Amino acid sequence: MRNAGKEKATAKRRGWRRIVGAGFVVVSGLAFVTIGSNVALWAMSSGHRSDVAGAPVVPVVIVPGAKVGADGTPMAYLRGRLDVAIELVAAGKAGEILLSGDAGGSSGDEIASMSRYLSEHGVDPAIVRADGEGFSTRETCERARTMFGVERAIIVTQYQHLPRAVALCRETGIDADGVVAYCECRRQTEFRNNIREWLAAPKAVAQMLLS
């Protein structure tokens, strides 16, 4: 009986070791894929990321949408992107602005919010075009190319999102460069968006490989 009890305990320990070992392999594999995907996106966008001063001259600057406030005004992330787009136009770096976002978003109409902000900051509405169905970064890039005929552009977004945005736009056939947007954001917000971008990288790379 005593030997049987020992054998049962040993078998149980072995079972737990196998479970822990399998879990370690899965976690390690996911970490490898996530890190590798992020490295790939940074490499693919290398040489195509800059600030306003280092940006090339292009026909259009693309501004992806983001959350708007309860009062309909752009929140920090989106406001930072729009401010940089305004600077690029003022500096002669771009002749048009293409707003791309969700016109029926859960936080509100991103397109209306962005358009109003640009107008309030002196941007001529005649140089602003809008896509209310840019529901994701990939869709923003694809629709800019197919629906609006964009072939050369700057895409403006925050630093953690920029490699993915540039890589996706270039993969869709746009000769795209990226300019870093401002962000007067809380550390908690930046941390959350960093995590989000790290986790979004494998999907972006997979989409590029399968397209």
PDB file of C-alpha atoms in Angstrom:
ATOM      1  CA  MET A   1       0.000   0.000   0.000  1.00  0.00           C
ATOM      2  CA  ARG A   2       2.820   2.324   0.908  1.00  0.00           C
ATOM      3  CA  ASN A   3       4.582   1.670  -2.430  1.00  0.00           C
ATOM      4  CA  ALA A   4       1.345   2.198  -4.313  1.00  0.00           C
ATOM      5  CA  GLY A   5       0.927   5.574  -2.586  1.00  0.00           C
ATOM      6  CA  LYS A   6       4.451   6.606  -3.509  1.00  0.00           C
ATOM      7  CA  GLU A   7       3.926   5.582  -7.132  1.00  0.00           C
ATOM      8  CA  LYS A   8       0.695   7.565  -7.260  1.00  0.00           C
ATOM      9  CA  ALA A   9       2.402  10.649  -5.829  1.00  0.00           C
ATOM     10  CA  THR A  10       5.304  10.268  -8.267  1.00  0.00           C
ATOM     11  CA  ALA A  11       2.918   9.948 -11.199  1.00  0.00           C
ATOM     12  CA  LYS A  12       1.063  13.056 -10.048  1.00  0.00           C
ATOM     13  CA  ARG A  13       4.309  15.048  -9.844  1.00  0.00           C
ATOM     14  CA  ARG A  14       5.281  13.876 -13.333  1.00  0.00           C
ATOM     15  CA  GLY A  15       1.907  14.950 -14.639  1.00  0.00           C
ATOM     16  CA  TRP A  16       2.328  18.431 -13.173  1.00  0.00           C
ATOM     17  CA  ARG A  17       5.847  18.651 -14.620  1.00  0.00           C
ATOM     18  CA  ARG A  18       4.475  17.811 -18.086  1.00  0.00           C
ATOM     19  CA  ILE A  19       1.769  20.450 -17.746  1.00  0.00           C
ATOM     20  CA  VAL A  20       4.258  23.082 -16.566  1.00  0.00           C
ATOM     21  CA  GLY A  21       6.673  22.085 -19.325  1.00  0.00           C
ATOM     22  CA  ALA A  22       3.983  22.338 -21.991  1.00  0.00           C
ATOM     23  CA  GLY A  23       2.885  25.706 -20.619  1.00  0.00           C
ATOM     24  CA  PHE A  24       6.453  26.962 -20.719  1.00  0.00           C
ATOM     25  CA  VAL A  25       6.807  25.886 -24.353  1.00  0.00           C
ATOM     26  CA  VAL A  26       3.561  27.646 -25.309  1.00  0.00           C
ATOM     27  CA  VAL A  27       4.448  30.852 -23.454  1.00  0.00           C
ATOM     28  CA  SER A  28       7.969  30.828 -24.890  1.00  0.00           C
ATOM     29  CA  GLY A  29       6.584  30.305 -28.387  1.00  0.00           C
ATOM     30  CA  LEU A  30       4.137  33.183 -28.052  1.00  0.00           C
ATOM     31  CA  ALA A  31       6.853  35.444 -26.685  1.00  0.00           C
ATOM     32  CA  PHE A  32       9.158  34.519 -29.576  1.00  0.00           C
ATOM     33  CA  VAL A  33       6.452  35.253 -32.163  1.00  0.00           C
ATOM     34  CA  THR A  34       5.501  38.555 -30.514  1.00  0.00           C
ATOM     35  CA  ILE A  35       9.073  39.795 -30.171  1.00  0.00           C
ATOM     36  CA  GLY A  36       9.982  38.602 -33.658  1.00  0.00           C
ATOM     37  CA  SER A  37       6.950  40.327 -35.193  1.00  0.00           C
ATOM     38  CA  ASN A  38       7.767  43.627 -33.501  1.00  0.00           C
ATOM     39  CA  VAL A  39      11.384  43.434 -34.632  1.00  0.00           C
ATOM     40  CA  ALA A  40      10.182  42.729 -38.176  1.00  0.00           C
ATOM     41  CA  LEU A  41       7.890  45.766 -38.224  1.00  0.00           C
ATOM     42  CA  TRP A  42      10.631  48.045 -36.903  1.00  0.00           C
ATOM     43  CA  ALA A  43      12.990  46.688 -39.567  1.00  0.00           C
ATOM     44  CA  MET A  44      10.421  47.092 -42.359  1.00  0.00           C
ATOM     45  CA  SER A  45       9.785  50.713 -41.401  1.00  0.00           C
ATOM     46  CA  SER A  46      13.453  51.531 -40.803  1.00  0.00           C
ATOM     47  CA  GLY A  47      14.517  54.656 -42.688  1.00  0.00           C
ATOM     48  CA  HIS A  48      10.897  55.720 -43.083  1.00  0.00           C
ATOM     49  CA  ARG A  49      10.237  57.217 -39.635  1.00  0.00           C
ATOM     50  CA  SER A  50      11.036  60.799 -38.650  1.00  0.00           C
ATOM     51  CA  ASP A  51       9.850  63.952 -36.948  1.00  0.00           C
ATOM     52  CA  VAL A  52       8.309  66.931 -38.764  1.00  0.00           C
ATOM     53  CA  ALA A  53      11.674  68.514 -39.570  1.00  0.00           C
ATOM     54  CA  GLY A  54      12.990  65.327 -41.184  1.00  0.00           C
ATOM     55  CA  ALA A  55       9.831  64.491 -43.114  1.00  0.00           C
ATOM     56  CA  PRO A  56       9.895  64.364 -46.911  1.00  0.00           C
ATOM     57  CA  VAL A  57       7.585  66.414 -49.127  1.00  0.00           C
ATOM     58  CA  VAL A  58       4.551  64.339 -50.155  1.00  0.00           C
ATOM     59  CA  PRO A  59       1.130  64.981 -51.722  1.00  0.00           C
ATOM     60  CA  VAL A  60      -0.901  63.906 -48.699  1.00  0.00           C
ATOM     61  CA  VAL A  61      -0.653  63.248 -44.975  1.00  0.00           C
ATOM     62  CA  ILE A  62      -2.833  60.447 -43.576  1.00  0.00           C
ATOM     63  CA  VAL A  63      -4.240  60.842 -40.070  1.00  0.00           C
ATOM     64  CA  PRO A  64      -5.689  57.633 -38.557  1.00  0.00           C
ATOM     65  CA  GLY A  65      -8.601  58.087 -36.188  1.00  0.00           C
ATOM     66  CA  ALA A  66      -8.644  57.466 -32.449  1.00  0.00           C
ATOM     67  CA  LYS A  67     -10.950  57.961 -29.499  1.00  0.00           C
ATOM     68  CA  VAL A  68     -12.842  61.226 -29.119  1.00  0.00           C
ATOM     69  CA  GLY A  69     -14.101  62.750 -25.892  1.00  0.00           C
ATOM     70  CA  ALA A  70     -17.659  62.832 -24.609  1.00  0.00           C
ATOM     71  CA  ASP A  71     -17.930  66.416 -25.883  1.00  0.00           C
ATOM     72  CA  GLY A  72     -16.872  65.347 -29.382  1.00  0.00           C
ATOM     73  CA  THR A  73     -13.391  66.845 -29.233  1.00  0.00           C
ATOM     74  CA  PRO A  74     -10.272  64.785 -30.047  1.00  0.00           C
ATOM     75  CA  MET A  75      -8.601  63.184 -27.043  1.00  0.00           C
ATOM     76  CA  ALA A  76      -4.846  63.329 -26.454  1.00  0.00           C
ATOM     77  CA  TYR A  77      -3.759  60.682 -28.956  1.00  0.00           C
ATOM     78  CA  LEU A  78      -5.886  62.014 -31.779  1.00  0.00           C
ATOM     79  CA  ARG A  79      -5.141  65.647 -30.959  1.00  0.00           C
ATOM     80  CA  GLY A  80      -1.408  64.904 -31.164  1.00  0.00           C
ATOM     81  CA  ARG A  81      -1.808  63.409 -34.628  1.00  0.00           C
ATOM     82  CA  LEU A  82      -3.856  66.327 -35.893  1.00  0.00           C
ATOM     83  CA  ASP A  83      -1.413  68.893 -34.513  1.00  0.00           C
ATOM     84  CA  VAL A  84       1.447  67.252 -36.398  1.00  0.00           C
ATOM     85  CA  ALA A  85      -0.618  67.104 -39.600  1.00  0.00           C
ATOM     86  CA  ILE A  86      -1.266  70.831 -39.248  1.00  0.00           C
ATOM     87  CA  GLU A  87       2.475  71.449 -38.820  1.00  0.00           C
ATOM     88  CA  LEU A  88       3.305  69.346 -41.884  1.00  0.00           C
ATOM     89  CA  VAL A  89       0.913  71.339 -44.073  1.00  0.00           C
ATOM     90  CA  ALA A  90       2.142  74.642 -42.655  1.00  0.00           C
ATOM     91  CA  ALA A  91       5.748  73.586 -43.362  1.00  0.00           C
ATOM     92  CA  GLY A  92       4.916  72.737 -46.979  1.00  0.00           C
ATOM     93  CA  LYS A  93       5.533  69.045 -46.412  1.00  0.00           C
ATOM     94  CA  ALA A  94       2.054  67.999 -47.623  1.00  0.00           C
ATOM     95  CA  GLY A  95      -0.676  69.565 -49.734  1.00  0.00           C
ATOM     96  CA  GLU A  96      -3.641  67.550 -48.491  1.00  0.00           C
ATOM     97  CA  ILE A  97      -4.846  65.783 -45.359  1.00  0.00           C
ATOM     98  CA  LEU A  98      -6.685  62.474 -45.506  1.00  0.00           C
ATOM     99  CA  LEU A  99      -8.634  61.736 -42.332  1.00  0.00           C
ATOM    100  CA  SER A 100      -9.345  58.054 -41.841  1.00  0.00           C
ATOM    101  CA  GLY A 101     -11.394  56.712 -38.972  1.00  0.00           C
ATOM    102  CA  ASP A 102     -14.718  55.380 -37.771  1.00  0.00           C
ATOM    103  CA  ALA A 103     -17.535  57.820 -38.476  1.00  0.00           C
ATOM    104  CA  GLY A 104     -19.766  55.748 -36.211  1.00  0.00           C
ATOM    105  CA  GLY A 105     -17.268  54.843 -33.533  1.00  0.00           C
ATOM    106  CA  SER A 106     -18.206  53.805 -30.012  1.00  0.00           C
ATOM    107  CA  SER A 107     -16.765  57.050 -28.637  1.00  0.00           C
ATOM    108  CA  GLY A 108     -18.310  59.217 -31.334  1.00  0.00           C
ATOM    109  CA  ASP A 109     -17.817  60.360 -34.921  1.00  0.00           C
ATOM    110  CA  GLU A 110     -14.036  60.471 -35.346  1.00  0.00           C
ATOM    111  CA  ILE A 111     -14.239  62.092 -38.781  1.00  0.00           C
ATOM    112  CA  ALA A 112     -16.494  64.927 -37.659  1.00  0.00           C
ATOM    113  CA  SER A 113     -14.304  65.516 -34.616  1.00  0.00           C
ATOM    114  CA  MET A 114     -11.104  65.645 -36.674  1.00  0.00           C
ATOM    115  CA  SER A 115     -12.605  67.821 -39.401  1.00  0.00           C
ATOM    116  CA  ARG A 116     -13.900  70.331 -36.881  1.00  0.00           C
ATOM    117  CA  TYR A 117     -10.549  70.454 -35.074  1.00  0.00           C
ATOM    118  CA  LEU A 118      -8.645  71.150 -38.291  1.00  0.00           C
ATOM    119  CA  SER A 119     -11.083  73.876 -39.309  1.00  0.00           C
ATOM    120  CA  GLU A 120     -10.843  75.509 -35.881  1.00  0.00           C
ATOM    121  CA  HIS A 121      -7.051  75.545 -36.261  1.00  0.00           C
ATOM    122  CA  GLY A 122      -7.039  77.302 -39.606  1.00  0.00           C
ATOM    123  CA  VAL A 123      -6.813  74.411 -42.056  1.00  0.00           C
ATOM    124  CA  ASP A 124      -8.660  75.072 -45.316  1.00  0.00           C
ATOM    125  CA  PRO A 125     -11.478  72.465 -45.632  1.00  0.00           C
ATOM    126  CA  ALA A 126     -10.759  72.321 -49.363  1.00  0.00           C
ATOM    127  CA  ILE A 127      -7.537  70.370 -48.722  1.00  0.00           C
ATOM    128  CA  VAL A 128      -9.161  67.881 -46.336  1.00  0.00           C
ATOM    129  CA  ARG A 129     -10.566  64.549 -47.502  1.00  0.00           C
ATOM    130  CA  ALA A 130     -12.235  62.015 -45.247  1.00  0.00           C
ATOM    131  CA  ASP A 131     -12.756  58.264 -45.069  1.00  0.00           C
ATOM    132  CA  GLY A 132     -15.311  57.269 -42.469  1.00  0.00           C
ATOM    133  CA  GLU A 133     -14.626  53.547 -42.884  1.00  0.00           C
ATOM    134  CA  GLY A 134     -11.011  53.380 -41.781  1.00  0.00           C
ATOM    135  CA  PHE A 135     -11.847  50.886 -39.056  1.00  0.00           C
ATOM    136  CA  SER A 136      -8.294  49.572 -38.629  1.00  0.00           C
ATOM    137  CA  THR A 137      -4.754  50.570 -39.568  1.00  0.00           C
ATOM    138  CA  ARG A 138      -4.724  48.090 -42.424  1.00  0.00           C
ATOM    139  CA  GLU A 139      -8.081  49.299 -43.748  1.00  0.00           C
ATOM    140  CA  THR A 140      -6.896  52.896 -43.491  1.00  0.00           C
ATOM    141  CA  CYS A 141      -3.921  52.077 -45.716  1.00  0.00           C
ATOM    142  CA  GLU A 142      -5.808  49.856 -48.153  1.00  0.00           C
ATOM    143  CA  ARG A 143      -8.623  52.356 -48.625  1.00  0.00           C
ATOM    144  CA  ALA A 144      -6.207  55.265 -49.001  1.00  0.00           C
ATOM    145  CA  ARG A 145      -4.645  53.377 -51.909  1.00  0.00           C
ATOM    146  CA  THR A 146      -7.734  51.911 -53.580  1.00  0.00           C
ATOM    147  CA  MET A 147     -10.451  54.457 -52.791  1.00  0.00           C
ATOM    148  CA  PHE A 148      -8.433  57.681 -52.796  1.00  0.00           C
ATOM    149  CA  GLY A 149      -5.603  56.794 -55.175  1.00  0.00           C
ATOM    150  CA  VAL A 150      -2.848  57.641 -52.682  1.00  0.00           C
ATOM    151  CA  GLU A 151       0.555  56.496 -53.917  1.00  0.00           C
ATOM    152  CA  ARG A 152       2.903  58.639 -51.807  1.00  0.00           C
ATOM    153  CA  ALA A 153       2.101  59.799 -48.292  1.00  0.00           C
ATOM    154  CA  ILE A 154       3.109  60.498 -44.734  1.00  0.00           C
ATOM    155  CA  ILE A 155       1.156  58.710 -42.029  1.00  0.00           C
ATOM    156  CA  VAL A 156       1.088  60.408 -38.639  1.00  0.00           C
ATOM    157  CA  THR A 157       0.709  58.471 -35.414  1.00  0.00           C
ATOM    158  CA  GLN A 158       2.383  57.892 -32.040  1.00  0.00           C
ATOM    159  CA  TYR A 159       5.806  56.260 -31.862  1.00  0.00           C
ATOM    160  CA  GLN A 160       4.589  52.863 -30.637  1.00  0.00           C
ATOM    161  CA  HIS A 161       2.084  52.591 -33.499  1.00  0.00           C
ATOM    162  CA  LEU A 162       4.298  54.093 -36.195  1.00  0.00           C
ATOM    163  CA  PRO A 163       6.293  50.989 -37.283  1.00  0.00           C
ATOM    164  CA  ARG A 164       3.109  48.960 -37.817  1.00  0.00           C
ATOM    165  CA  ALA A 165       1.353  51.824 -39.614  1.00  0.00           C
ATOM    166  CA  VAL A 166       4.271  52.488 -41.964  1.00  0.00           C
ATOM    167  CA  ALA A 167       4.831  48.788 -42.693  1.00  0.00           C
ATOM    168  CA  LEU A 168       1.152  48.163 -43.444  1.00  0.00           C
ATOM    169  CA  CYS A 169       0.882  51.196 -45.712  1.00  0.00           C
ATOM    170  CA  ARG A 170       4.009  50.258 -47.630  1.00  0.00           C
ATOM    171  CA  GLU A 171       2.761  46.686 -47.977  1.00  0.00           C
ATOM    172  CA  THR A 172      -0.472  47.948 -49.578  1.00  0.00           C
ATOM    173  CA  GLY A 173       1.502  49.794 -52.254  1.00  0.00           C
ATOM    174  CA  ILE A 174       1.812  53.260 -50.756  1.00  0.00           C
ATOM    175  CA  ASP A 175       5.294  54.771 -50.714  1.00  0.00           C
ATOM    176  CA  ALA A 176       4.779  55.804 -47.107  1.00  0.00           C
ATOM    177  CA  ASP A 177       6.876  57.521 -44.490  1.00  0.00           C
ATOM    178  CA  GLY A 178       5.820  58.003 -40.900  1.00  0.00           C
ATOM    179  CA  VAL A 179       6.054  61.042 -38.658  1.00  0.00           C
ATOM    180  CA  VAL A 180       5.852  60.737 -34.892  1.00  0.00           C
ATOM    181  CA  ALA A 181       2.792  62.377 -33.360  1.00  0.00           C
ATOM    182  CA  TYR A 182       2.744  64.159 -30.039  1.00  0.00           C
ATOM    183  CA  CYS A 183       1.091  62.683 -26.995  1.00  0.00           C
ATOM    184  CA  GLU A 184       0.296  64.601 -23.844  1.00  0.00           C
ATOM    185  CA  CYS A 185      -0.776  61.317 -22.293  1.00  0.00           C
ATOM    186  CA  ARG A 186      -0.816  59.751 -18.870  1.00  0.00           C
ATOM    187  CA  ARG A 187       1.788  57.064 -18.229  1.00  0.00           C
ATOM    188  CA  GLN A 188      -1.016  54.570 -17.745  1.00  0.00           C
ATOM    189  CA  THR A 189      -2.340  55.357 -21.225  1.00  0.00           C
ATOM    190  CA  GLU A 190       1.090  55.061 -22.818  1.00  0.00           C
ATOM    191  CA  PHE A 191       1.737  51.756 -21.054  1.00  0.00           C
ATOM    192  CA  ARG A 192      -1.606  50.356 -22.194  1.00  0.00           C
ATOM    193  CA  ASN A 193      -0.988  51.402 -25.796  1.00  0.00           C
ATOM    194  CA  ASN A 194       2.528  49.980 -25.772  1.00  0.00           C
ATOM    195  CA  ILE A 195       1.125  46.608 -24.695  1.00  0.00           C
ATOM    196  CA  ARG A 196      -1.591  46.838 -27.320  1.00  0.00           C
ATOM    197  CA  GLU A 197       0.939  47.515 -30.079  1.00  0.00           C
ATOM    198  CA  TRP A 198       3.204  44.677 -29.010  1.00  0.00           C
ATOM    199  CA  LEU A 199       0.278  42.272 -29.134  1.00  0.00           C
ATOM    200  CA  ALA A 200      -1.006  43.639 -32.470  1.00  0.00           C
ATOM    201  CA  ALA A 201       2.287  43.020 -34.271  1.00  0.00           C
ATOM    202  CA  PRO A 202       1.888  39.256 -34.950  1.00  0.00           C
ATOM    203  CA  LYS A 203      -1.500  39.809 -36.622  1.00  0.00           C
ATOM    204  CA  ALA A 204      -0.058  42.558 -38.827  1.00  0.00           C
ATOM    205  CA  VAL A 205       2.871  40.405 -39.913  1.00  0.00           C
ATOM    206  CA  ALA A 206       0.582  37.443 -40.569  1.00  0.00           C
ATOM    207  CA  GLN A 207      -1.684  39.607 -42.732  1.00  0.00           C
ATOM    208  CA  MET A 208       1.293  40.752 -44.777  1.00  0.00           C
ATOM    209  CA  LEU A 209       2.575  37.214 -45.242  1.00  0.00           C
ATOM    210  CA  LEU A 210      -0.837  35.903 -46.318  1.00  0.00           C
ATOM    211  CA  SER A 211      -1.820  38.782 -48.595  1.00  0.00           C
TER     212      SER A 211
END
